[in-house]
Short mmCIF file of C-alpha atoms in Angstrom, two decimals:
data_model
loop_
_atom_site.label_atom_id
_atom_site.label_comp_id
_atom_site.label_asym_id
_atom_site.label_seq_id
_atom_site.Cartn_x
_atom_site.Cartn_y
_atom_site.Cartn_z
CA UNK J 1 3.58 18.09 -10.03
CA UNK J 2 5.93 15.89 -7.55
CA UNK J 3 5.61 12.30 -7.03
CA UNK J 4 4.87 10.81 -4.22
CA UNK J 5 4.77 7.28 -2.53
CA UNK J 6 1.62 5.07 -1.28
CA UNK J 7 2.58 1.96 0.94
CA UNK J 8 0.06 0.13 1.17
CA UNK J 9 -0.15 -2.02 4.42
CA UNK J 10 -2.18 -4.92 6.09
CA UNK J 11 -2.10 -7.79 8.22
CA UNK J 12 -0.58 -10.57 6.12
CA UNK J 13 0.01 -12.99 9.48
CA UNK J 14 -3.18 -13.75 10.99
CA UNK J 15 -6.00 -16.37 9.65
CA UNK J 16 -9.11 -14.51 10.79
CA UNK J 17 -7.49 -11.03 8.83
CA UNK J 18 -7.57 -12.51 5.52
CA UNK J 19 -10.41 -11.88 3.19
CA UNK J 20 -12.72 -14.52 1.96
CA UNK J 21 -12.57 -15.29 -1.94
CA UNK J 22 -15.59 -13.33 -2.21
CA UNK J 23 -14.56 -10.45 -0.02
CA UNK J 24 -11.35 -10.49 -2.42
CA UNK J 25 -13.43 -10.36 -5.47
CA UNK J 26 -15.23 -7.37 -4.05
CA UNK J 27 -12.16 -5.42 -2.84
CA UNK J 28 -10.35 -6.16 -6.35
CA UNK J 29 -13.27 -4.41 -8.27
CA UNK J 30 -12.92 -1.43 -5.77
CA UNK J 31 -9.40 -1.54 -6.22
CA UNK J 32 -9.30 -1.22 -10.32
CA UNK J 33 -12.37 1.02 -10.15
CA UNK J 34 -9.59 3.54 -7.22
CA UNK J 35 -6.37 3.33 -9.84
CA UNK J 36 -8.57 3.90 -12.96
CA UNK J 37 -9.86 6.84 -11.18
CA UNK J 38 -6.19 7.96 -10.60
CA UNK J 39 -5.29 6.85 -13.73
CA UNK J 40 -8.49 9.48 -15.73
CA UNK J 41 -7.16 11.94 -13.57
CA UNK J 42 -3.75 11.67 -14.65
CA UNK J 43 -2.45 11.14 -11.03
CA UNK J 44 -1.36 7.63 -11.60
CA UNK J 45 2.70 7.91 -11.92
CA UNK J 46 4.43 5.30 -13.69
CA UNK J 47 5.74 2.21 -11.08
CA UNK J 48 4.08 0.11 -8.40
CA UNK J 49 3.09 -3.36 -7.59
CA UNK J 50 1.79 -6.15 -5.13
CA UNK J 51 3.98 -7.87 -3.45
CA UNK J 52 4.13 -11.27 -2.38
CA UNK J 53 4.19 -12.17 1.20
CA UNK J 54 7.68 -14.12 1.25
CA UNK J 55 10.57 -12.10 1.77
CA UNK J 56 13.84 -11.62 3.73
CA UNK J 57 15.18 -8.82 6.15
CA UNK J 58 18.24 -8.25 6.42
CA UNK J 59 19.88 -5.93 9.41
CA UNK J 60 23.56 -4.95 10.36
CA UNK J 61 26.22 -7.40 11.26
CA UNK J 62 25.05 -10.66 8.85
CA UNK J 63 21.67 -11.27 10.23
CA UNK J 64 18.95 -12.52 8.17
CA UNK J 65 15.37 -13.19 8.87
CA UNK J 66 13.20 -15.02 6.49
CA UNK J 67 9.48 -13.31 6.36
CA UNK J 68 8.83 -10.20 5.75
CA UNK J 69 8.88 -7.13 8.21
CA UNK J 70 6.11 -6.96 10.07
CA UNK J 71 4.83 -4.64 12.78
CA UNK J 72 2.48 -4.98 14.77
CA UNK J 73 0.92 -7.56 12.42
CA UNK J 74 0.71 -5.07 9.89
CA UNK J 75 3.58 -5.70 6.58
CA UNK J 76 4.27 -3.81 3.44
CA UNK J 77 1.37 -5.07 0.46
CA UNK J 78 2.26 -3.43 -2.25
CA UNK J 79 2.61 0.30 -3.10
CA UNK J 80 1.55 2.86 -5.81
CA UNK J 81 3.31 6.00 -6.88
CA UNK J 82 1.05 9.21 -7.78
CA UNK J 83 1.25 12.87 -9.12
CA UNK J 84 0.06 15.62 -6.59
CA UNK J 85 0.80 19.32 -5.98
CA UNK J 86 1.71 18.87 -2.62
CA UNK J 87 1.49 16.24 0.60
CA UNK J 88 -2.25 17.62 1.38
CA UNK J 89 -3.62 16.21 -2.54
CA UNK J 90 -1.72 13.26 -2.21
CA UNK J 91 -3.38 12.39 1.08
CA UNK J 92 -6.66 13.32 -0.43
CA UNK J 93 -5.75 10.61 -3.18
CA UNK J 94 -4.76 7.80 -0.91
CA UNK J 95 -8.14 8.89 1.12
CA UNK J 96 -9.86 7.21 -1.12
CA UNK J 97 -7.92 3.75 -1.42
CA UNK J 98 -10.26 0.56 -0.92
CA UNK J 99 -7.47 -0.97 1.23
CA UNK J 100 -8.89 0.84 4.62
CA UNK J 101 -12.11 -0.44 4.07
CA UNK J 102 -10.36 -3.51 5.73
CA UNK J 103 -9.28 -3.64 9.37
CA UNK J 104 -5.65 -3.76 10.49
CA UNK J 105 -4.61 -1.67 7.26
CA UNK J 106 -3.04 1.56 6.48
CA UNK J 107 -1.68 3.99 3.50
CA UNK J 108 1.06 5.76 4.13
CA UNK J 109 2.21 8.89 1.96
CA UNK J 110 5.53 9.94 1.44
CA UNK J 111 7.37 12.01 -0.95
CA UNK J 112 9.68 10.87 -3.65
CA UNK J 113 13.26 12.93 -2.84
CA UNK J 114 15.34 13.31 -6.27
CA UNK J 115 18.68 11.61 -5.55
#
């Protein structure tokens, strides 16, 4: 098994983007009913989190921004890490991730490199 990395991303900036209490009800039942799934099929690896939408970036020669890095409206949420075989069953896993039910979100999938 390898390990391999799920960012999850979505618009965090604009009004309209954000889901209604109710919509956020709905997608946080998906969402436990997705990593209980991963974790019955022993794909769920150990790590991951939310995160909150304050934050700093910080590039080369001192500067600072507060915020956090966004592109294209779209910012880091929170990320997962699962158990696969290879790249193709990890995408297969994150296929199935209630986050892109929304619009303006994405998974991305990367391997975990041994330092």
């Amino acid at each position: 098994m390898n390990t391999f990395l799920l960012v999850f991303r979505m618009d965090i900036t604009t009004p309209e983007a954000q889901p209604t209490p109710v919509q956020m009800q709905a997608y946080m039942e998906q969402w436990g009913e997705w990593i209980s799934s991963l974790a019955a099929q022993d794909r769920l690896a150990a790590g991951g989190n939310h995160l909150s939408a304050e934050g700093r970036v910080l590039r080369p020669h001192g500067i600072t921004t507060d915020g956090p890095y966004t592109e294209h409206k779209e910012s880091m949420a929170g990320y997962i890490l699962v158990n696969a075989e290879d790249m193709e069953e990890a995408v297969q896993l994150a296929k199935d991730c209630p986050i892109l039910l929304g619009e303006g979100t994405s998974v991305e999938v990367r391997p975990v490199a041994g330092m």
